JSON list of C-alpha atoms in Angstrom, two decimals:
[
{"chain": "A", "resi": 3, "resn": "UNK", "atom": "CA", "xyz": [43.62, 33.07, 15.86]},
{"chain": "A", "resi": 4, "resn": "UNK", "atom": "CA", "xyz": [40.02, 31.48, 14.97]},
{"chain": "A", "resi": 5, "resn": "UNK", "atom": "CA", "xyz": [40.94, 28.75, 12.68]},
{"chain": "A", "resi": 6, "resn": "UNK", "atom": "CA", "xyz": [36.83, 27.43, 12.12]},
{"chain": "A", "resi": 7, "resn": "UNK", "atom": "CA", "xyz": [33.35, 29.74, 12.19]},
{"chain": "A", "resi": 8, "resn": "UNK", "atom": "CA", "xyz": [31.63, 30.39, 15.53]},
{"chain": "A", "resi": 9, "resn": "UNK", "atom": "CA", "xyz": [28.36, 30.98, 16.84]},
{"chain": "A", "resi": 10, "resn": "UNK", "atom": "CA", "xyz": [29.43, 34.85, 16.54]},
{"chain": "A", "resi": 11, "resn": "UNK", "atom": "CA", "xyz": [31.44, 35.24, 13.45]},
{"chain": "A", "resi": 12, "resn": "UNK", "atom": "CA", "xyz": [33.79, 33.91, 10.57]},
{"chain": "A", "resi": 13, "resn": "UNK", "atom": "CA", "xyz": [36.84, 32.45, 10.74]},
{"chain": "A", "resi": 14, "resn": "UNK", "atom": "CA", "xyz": [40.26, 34.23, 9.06]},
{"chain": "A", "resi": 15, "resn": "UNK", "atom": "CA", "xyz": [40.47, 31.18, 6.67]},
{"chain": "A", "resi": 16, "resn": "UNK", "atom": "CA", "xyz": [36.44, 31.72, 5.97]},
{"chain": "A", "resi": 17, "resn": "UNK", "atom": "CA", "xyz": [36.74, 35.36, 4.85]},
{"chain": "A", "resi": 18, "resn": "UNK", "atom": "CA", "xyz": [39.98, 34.58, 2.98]},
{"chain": "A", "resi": 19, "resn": "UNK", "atom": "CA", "xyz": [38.42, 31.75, 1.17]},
{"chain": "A", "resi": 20, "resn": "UNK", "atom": "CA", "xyz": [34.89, 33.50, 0.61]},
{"chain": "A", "resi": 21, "resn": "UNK", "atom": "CA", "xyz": [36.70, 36.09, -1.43]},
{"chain": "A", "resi": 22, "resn": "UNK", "atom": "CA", "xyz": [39.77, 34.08, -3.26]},
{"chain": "A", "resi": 23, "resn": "UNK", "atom": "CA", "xyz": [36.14, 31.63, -4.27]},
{"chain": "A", "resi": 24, "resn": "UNK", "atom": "CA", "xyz": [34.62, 34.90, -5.48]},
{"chain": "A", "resi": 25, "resn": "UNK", "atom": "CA", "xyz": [37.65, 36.01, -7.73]},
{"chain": "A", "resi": 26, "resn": "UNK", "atom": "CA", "xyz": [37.91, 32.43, -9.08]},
{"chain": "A", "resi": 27, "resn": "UNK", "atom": "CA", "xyz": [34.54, 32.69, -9.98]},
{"chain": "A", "resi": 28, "resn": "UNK", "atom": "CA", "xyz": [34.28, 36.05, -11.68]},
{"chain": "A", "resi": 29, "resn": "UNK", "atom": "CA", "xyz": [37.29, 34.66, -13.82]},
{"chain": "A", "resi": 30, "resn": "UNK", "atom": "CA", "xyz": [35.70, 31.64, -14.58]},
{"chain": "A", "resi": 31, "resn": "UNK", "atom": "CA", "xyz": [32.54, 33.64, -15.37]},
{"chain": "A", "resi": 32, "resn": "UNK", "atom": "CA", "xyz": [34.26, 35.63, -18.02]},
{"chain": "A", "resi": 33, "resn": "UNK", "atom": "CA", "xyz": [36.27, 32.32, -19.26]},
{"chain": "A", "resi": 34, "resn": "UNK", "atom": "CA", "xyz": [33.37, 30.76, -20.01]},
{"chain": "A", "resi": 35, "resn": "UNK", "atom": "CA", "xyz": [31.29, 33.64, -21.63]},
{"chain": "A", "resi": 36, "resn": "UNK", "atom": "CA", "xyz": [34.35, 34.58, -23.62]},
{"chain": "A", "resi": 37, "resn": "UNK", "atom": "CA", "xyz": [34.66, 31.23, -25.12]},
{"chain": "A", "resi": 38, "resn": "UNK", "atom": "CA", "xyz": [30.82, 30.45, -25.51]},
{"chain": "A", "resi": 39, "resn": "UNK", "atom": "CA", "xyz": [31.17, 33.68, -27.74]},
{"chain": "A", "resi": 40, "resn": "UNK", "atom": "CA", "xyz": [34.16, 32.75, -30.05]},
{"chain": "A", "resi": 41, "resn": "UNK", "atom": "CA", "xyz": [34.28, 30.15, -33.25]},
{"chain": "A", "resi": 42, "resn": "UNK", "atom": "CA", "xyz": [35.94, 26.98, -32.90]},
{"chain": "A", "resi": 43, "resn": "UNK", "atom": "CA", "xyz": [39.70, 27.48, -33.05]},
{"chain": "A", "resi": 44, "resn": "UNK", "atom": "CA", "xyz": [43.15, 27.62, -30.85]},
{"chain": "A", "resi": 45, "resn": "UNK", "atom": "CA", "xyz": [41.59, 31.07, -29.23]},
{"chain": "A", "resi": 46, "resn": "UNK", "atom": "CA", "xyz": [38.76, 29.26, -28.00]},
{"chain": "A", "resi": 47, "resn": "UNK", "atom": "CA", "xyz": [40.68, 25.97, -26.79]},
{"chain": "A", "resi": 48, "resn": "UNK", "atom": "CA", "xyz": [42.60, 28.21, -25.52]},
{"chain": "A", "resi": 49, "resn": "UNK", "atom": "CA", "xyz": [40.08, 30.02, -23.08]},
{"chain": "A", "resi": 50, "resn": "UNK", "atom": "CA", "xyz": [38.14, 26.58, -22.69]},
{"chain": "A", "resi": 51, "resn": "UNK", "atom": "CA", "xyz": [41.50, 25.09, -21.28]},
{"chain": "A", "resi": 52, "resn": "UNK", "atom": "CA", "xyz": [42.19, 28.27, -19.03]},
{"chain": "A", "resi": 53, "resn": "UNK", "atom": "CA", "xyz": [38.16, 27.57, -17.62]},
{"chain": "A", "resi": 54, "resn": "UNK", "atom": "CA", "xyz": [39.34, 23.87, -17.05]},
{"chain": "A", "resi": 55, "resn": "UNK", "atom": "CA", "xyz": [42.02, 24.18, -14.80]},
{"chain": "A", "resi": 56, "resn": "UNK", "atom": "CA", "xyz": [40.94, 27.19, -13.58]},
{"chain": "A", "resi": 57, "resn": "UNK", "atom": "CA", "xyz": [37.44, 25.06, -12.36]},
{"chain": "A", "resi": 58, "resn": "UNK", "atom": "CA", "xyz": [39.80, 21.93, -11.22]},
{"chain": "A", "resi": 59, "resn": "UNK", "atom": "CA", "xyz": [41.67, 24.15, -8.70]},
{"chain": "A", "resi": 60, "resn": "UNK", "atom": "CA", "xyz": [38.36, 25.73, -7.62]},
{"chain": "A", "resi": 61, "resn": "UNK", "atom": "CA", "xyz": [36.95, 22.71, -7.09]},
{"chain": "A", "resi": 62, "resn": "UNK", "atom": "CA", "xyz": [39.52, 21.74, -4.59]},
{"chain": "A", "resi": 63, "resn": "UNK", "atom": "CA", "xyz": [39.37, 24.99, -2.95]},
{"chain": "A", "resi": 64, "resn": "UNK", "atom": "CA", "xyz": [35.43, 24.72, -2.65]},
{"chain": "A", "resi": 65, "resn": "UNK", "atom": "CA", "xyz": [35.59, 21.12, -1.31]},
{"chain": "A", "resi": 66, "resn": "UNK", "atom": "CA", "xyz": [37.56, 22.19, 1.72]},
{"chain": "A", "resi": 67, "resn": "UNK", "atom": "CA", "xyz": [35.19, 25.02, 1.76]},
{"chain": "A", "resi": 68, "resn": "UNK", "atom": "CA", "xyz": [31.78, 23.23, 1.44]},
{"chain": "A", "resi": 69, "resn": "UNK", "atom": "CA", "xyz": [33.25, 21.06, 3.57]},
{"chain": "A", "resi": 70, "resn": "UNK", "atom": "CA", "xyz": [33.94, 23.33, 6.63]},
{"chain": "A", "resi": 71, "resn": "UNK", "atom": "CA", "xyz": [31.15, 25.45, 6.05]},
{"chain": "A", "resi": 72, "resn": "UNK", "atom": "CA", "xyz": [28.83, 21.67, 7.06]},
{"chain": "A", "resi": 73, "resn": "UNK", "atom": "CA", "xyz": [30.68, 21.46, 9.90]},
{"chain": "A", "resi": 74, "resn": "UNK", "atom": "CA", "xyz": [30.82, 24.48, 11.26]},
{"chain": "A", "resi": 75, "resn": "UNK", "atom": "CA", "xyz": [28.40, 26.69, 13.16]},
{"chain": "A", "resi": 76, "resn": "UNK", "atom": "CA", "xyz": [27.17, 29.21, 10.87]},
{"chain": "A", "resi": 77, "resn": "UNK", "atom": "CA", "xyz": [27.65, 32.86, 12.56]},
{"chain": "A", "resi": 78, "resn": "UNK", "atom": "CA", "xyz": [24.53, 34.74, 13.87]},
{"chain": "A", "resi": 79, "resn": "UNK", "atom": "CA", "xyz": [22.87, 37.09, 11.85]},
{"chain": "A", "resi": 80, "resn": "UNK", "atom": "CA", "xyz": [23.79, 40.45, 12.30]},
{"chain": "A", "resi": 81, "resn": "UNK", "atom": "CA", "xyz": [20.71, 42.88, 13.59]},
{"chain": "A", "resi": 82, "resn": "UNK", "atom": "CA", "xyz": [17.26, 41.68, 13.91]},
{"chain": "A", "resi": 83, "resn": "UNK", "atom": "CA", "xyz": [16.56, 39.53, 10.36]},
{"chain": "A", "resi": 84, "resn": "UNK", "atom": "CA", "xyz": [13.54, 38.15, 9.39]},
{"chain": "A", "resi": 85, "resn": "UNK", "atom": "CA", "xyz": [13.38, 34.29, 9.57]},
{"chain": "A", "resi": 86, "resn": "UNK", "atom": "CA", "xyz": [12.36, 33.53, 5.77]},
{"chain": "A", "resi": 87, "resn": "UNK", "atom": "CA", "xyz": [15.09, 35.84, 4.91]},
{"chain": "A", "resi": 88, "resn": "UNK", "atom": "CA", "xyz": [17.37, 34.25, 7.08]},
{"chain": "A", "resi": 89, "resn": "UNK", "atom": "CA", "xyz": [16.10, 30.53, 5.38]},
{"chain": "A", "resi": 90, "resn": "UNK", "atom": "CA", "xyz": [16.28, 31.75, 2.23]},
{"chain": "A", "resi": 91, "resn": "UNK", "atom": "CA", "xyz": [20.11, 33.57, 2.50]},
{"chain": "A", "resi": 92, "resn": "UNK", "atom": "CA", "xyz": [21.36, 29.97, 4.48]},
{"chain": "A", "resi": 93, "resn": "UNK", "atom": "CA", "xyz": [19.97, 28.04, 1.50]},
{"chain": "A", "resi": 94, "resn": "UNK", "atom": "CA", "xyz": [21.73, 29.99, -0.86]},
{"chain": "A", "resi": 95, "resn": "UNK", "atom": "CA", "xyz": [24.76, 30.17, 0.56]},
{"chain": "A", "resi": 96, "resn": "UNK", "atom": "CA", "xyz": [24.68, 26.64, 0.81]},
{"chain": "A", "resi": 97, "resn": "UNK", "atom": "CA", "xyz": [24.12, 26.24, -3.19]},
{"chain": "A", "resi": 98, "resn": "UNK", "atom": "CA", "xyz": [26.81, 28.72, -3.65]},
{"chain": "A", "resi": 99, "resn": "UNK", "atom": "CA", "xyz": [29.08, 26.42, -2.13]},
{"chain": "A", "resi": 100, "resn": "UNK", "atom": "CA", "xyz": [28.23, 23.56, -3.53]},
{"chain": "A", "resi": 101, "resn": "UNK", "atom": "CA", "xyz": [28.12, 24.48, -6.92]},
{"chain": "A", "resi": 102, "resn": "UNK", "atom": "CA", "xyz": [31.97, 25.05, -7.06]},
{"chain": "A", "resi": 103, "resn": "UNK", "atom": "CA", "xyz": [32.39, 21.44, -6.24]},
{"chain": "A", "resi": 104, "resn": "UNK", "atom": "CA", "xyz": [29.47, 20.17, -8.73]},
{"chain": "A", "resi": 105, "resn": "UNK", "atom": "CA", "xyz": [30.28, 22.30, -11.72]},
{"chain": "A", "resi": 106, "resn": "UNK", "atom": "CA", "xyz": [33.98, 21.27, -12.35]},
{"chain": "A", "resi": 107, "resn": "UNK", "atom": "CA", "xyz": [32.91, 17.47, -11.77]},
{"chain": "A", "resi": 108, "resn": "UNK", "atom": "CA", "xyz": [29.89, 17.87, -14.33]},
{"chain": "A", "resi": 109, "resn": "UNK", "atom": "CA", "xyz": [32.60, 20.19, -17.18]},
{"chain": "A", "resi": 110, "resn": "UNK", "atom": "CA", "xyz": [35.14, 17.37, -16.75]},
{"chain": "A", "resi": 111, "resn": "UNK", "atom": "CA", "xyz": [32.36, 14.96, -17.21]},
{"chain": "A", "resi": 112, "resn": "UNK", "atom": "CA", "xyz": [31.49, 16.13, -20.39]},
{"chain": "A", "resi": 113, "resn": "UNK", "atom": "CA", "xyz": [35.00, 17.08, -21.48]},
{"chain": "A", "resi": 114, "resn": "UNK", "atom": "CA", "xyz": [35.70, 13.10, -20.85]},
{"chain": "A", "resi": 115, "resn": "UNK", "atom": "CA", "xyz": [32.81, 12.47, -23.09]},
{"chain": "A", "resi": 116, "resn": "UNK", "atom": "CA", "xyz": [33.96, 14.63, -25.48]},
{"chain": "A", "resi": 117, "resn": "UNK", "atom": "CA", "xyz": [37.11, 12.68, -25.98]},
{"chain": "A", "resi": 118, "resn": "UNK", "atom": "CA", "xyz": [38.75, 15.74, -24.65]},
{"chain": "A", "resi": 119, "resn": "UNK", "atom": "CA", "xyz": [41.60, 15.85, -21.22]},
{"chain": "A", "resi": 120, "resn": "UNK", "atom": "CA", "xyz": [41.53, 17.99, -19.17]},
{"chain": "A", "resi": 121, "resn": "UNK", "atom": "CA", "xyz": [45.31, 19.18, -18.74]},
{"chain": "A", "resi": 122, "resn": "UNK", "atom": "CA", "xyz": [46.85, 21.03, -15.86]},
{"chain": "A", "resi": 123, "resn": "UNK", "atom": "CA", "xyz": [49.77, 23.10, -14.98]},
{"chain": "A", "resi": 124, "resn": "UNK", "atom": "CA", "xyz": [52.74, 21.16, -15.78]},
{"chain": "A", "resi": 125, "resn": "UNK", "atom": "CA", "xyz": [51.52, 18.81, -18.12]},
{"chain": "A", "resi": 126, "resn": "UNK", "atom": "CA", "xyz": [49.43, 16.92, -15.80]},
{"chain": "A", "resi": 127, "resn": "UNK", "atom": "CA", "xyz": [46.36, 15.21, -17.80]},
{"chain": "A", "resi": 128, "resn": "UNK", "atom": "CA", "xyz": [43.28, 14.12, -15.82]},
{"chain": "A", "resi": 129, "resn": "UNK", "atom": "CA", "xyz": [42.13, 10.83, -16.47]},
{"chain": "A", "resi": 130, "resn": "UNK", "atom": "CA", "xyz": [38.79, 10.48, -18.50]},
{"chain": "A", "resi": 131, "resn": "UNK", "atom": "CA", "xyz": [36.07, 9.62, -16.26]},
{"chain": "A", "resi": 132, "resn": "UNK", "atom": "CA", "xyz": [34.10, 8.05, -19.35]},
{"chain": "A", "resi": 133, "resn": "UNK", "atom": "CA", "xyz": [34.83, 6.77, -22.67]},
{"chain": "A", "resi": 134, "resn": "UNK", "atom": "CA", "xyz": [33.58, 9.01, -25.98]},
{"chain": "A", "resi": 135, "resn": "UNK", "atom": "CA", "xyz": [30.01, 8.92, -25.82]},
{"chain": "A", "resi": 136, "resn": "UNK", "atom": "CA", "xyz": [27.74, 12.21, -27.41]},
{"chain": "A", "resi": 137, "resn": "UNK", "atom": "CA", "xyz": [24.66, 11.37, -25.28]},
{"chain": "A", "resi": 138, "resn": "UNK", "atom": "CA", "xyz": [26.78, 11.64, -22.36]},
{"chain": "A", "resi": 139, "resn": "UNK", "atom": "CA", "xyz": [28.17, 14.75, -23.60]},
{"chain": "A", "resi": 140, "resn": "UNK", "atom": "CA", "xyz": [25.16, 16.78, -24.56]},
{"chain": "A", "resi": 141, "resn": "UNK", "atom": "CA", "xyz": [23.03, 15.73, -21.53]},
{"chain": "A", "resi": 142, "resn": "UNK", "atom": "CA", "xyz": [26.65, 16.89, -19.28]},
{"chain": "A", "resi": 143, "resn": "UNK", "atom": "CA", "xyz": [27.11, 19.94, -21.30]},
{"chain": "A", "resi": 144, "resn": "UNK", "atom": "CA", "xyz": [23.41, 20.93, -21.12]},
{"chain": "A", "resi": 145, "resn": "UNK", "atom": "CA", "xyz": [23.73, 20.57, -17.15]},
{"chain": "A", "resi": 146, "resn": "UNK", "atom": "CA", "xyz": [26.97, 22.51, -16.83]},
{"chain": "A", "resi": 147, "resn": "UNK", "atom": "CA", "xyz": [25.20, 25.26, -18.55]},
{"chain": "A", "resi": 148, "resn": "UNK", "atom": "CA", "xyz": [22.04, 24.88, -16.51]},
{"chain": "A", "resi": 149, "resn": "UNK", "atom": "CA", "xyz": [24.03, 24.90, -13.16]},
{"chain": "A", "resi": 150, "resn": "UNK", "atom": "CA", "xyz": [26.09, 28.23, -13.90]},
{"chain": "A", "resi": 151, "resn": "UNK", "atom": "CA", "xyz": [23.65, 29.97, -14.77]},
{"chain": "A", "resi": 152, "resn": "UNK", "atom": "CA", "xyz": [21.60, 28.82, -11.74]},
{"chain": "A", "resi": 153, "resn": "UNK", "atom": "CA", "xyz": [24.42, 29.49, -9.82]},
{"chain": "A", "resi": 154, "resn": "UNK", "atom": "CA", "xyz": [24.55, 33.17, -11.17]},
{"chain": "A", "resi": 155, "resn": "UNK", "atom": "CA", "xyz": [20.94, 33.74, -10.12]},
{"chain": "A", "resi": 156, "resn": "UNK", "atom": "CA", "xyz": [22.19, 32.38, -6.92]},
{"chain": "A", "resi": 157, "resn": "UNK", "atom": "CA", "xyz": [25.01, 34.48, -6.80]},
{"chain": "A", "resi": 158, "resn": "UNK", "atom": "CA", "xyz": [22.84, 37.37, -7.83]},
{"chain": "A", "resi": 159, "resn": "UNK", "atom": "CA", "xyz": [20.76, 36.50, -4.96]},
{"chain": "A", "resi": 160, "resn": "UNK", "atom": "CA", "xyz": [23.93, 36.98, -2.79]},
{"chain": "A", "resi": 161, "resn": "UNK", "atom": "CA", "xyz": [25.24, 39.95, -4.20]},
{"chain": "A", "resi": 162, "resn": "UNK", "atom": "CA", "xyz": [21.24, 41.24, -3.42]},
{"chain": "A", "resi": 163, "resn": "UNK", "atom": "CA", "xyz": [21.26, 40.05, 0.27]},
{"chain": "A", "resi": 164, "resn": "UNK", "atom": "CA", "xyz": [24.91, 41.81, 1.09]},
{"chain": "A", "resi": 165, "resn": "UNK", "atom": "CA", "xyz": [23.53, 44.79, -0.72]},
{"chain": "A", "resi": 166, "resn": "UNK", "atom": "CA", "xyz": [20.50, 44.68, 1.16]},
{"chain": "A", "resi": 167, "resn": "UNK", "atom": "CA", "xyz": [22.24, 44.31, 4.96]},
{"chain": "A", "resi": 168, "resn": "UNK", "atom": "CA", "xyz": [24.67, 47.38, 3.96]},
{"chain": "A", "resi": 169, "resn": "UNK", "atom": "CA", "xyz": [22.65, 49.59, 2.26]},
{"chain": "A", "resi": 170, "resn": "UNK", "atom": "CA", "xyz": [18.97, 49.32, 3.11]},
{"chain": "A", "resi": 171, "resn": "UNK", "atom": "CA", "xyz": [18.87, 47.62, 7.00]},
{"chain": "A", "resi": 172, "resn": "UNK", "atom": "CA", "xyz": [22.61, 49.40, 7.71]},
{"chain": "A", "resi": 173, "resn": "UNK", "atom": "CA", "xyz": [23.58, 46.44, 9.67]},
{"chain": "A", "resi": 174, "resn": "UNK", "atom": "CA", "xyz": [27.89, 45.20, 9.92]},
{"chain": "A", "resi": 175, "resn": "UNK", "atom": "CA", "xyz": [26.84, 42.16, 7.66]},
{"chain": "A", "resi": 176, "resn": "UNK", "atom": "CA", "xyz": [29.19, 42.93, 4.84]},
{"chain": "A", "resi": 177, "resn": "UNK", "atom": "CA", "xyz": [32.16, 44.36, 7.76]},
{"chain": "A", "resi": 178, "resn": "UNK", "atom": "CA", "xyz": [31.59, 41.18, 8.76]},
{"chain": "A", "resi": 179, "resn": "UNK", "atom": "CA", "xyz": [32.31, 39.32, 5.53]},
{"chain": "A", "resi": 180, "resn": "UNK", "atom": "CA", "xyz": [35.27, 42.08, 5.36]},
{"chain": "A", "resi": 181, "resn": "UNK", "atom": "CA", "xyz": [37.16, 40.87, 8.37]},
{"chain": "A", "resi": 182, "resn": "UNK", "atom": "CA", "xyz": [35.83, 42.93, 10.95]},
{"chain": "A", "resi": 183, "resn": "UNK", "atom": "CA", "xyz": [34.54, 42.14, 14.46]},
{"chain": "A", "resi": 184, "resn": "UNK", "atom": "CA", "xyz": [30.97, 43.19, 15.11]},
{"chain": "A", "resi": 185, "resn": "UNK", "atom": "CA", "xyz": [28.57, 43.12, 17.73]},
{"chain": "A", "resi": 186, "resn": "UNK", "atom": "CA", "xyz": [25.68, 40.71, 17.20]}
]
């Protein structure tokens, strides 16, 4: 079995990753929607505390990923792309990754700041990074919610690019990111 990415295509562990990253995100998505929505309360901490260990698992899962996806080869495109798009699509996948590994730093930044733990499955409490400080907190909050929604338009970017390959050029791009083997 291919355990990292090649010249000509994506590992098993790649694919698997790409997509298990993609439901993590959608959840956290909705988490953090959800409870930008509600009034203070246990419902919200509730939701809030969800989105925090939700992020500190992704952001393990997204370090190994970010990590392997530097240094790796990147596969081939599929077909005969254009070279800005092909730029363009690299650099974005590249911000997709690392935003999973930025965001959960920056939220536990600001929950530190906040006074507030972040607590795990089975009563495991992160330490603070900082000490109770409000500047820290608004300036970490404001950046949290400037990087997801950058990394939506990112993402939307993505989402654009896959529909693009499948739909419009009617290259294996997307049977690609599915598992399958195609020719180059």
């Amino acid at each position: 079995m291919q355990m990292r990415d090649t010249g000509l295509g994506f590992s098993p562990i790649t694919i698997g990753l790409h997509w298990l990253i993609a439901a993590a995100v959608s959840v956290m998505v909705w988490l953090g929607l959800s409870a930008g929505q509600m009034d203070a309360g246990a419902a919200k901490a509730e939701l809030i505390a969800m989105h925090s260990t939700l992020g500190t698992v992704l952001f393990v899962v997204a370090a190994y990923r970010l990590w392997a996806r530097l240094t790796s080869y990147h596969p081939l495109p599929v077909g005969t792309p254009n070279p800005i798009e092909v730029m363009i699509s690299r650099s974005v996948a590249v911000a997709l990754a690392l935003a999973p590994v930025l965001l959960p730093l920056d939220g536990w930044l600001a929950m530190s700041a906040a006074g507030d733990v972040v607590r795990l499955p089975g009563g495991i409490a992160l330490p603070a990074i900082v000490g109770l400080n409000p500047e820290v907190e608004y300036v970490a909050r404001l950046l949290h919610k400037i990087g997801a929604y950058a990394f939506l338009a990112g993402l939307a970017l993505h989402i654009f690019g896959a529909m693009k390959n499948h739909f419009v050029l009617k290259n294996d791009t997307l049977k690609r990111m599915l598992g399958k083997r195609v020719e180059l």
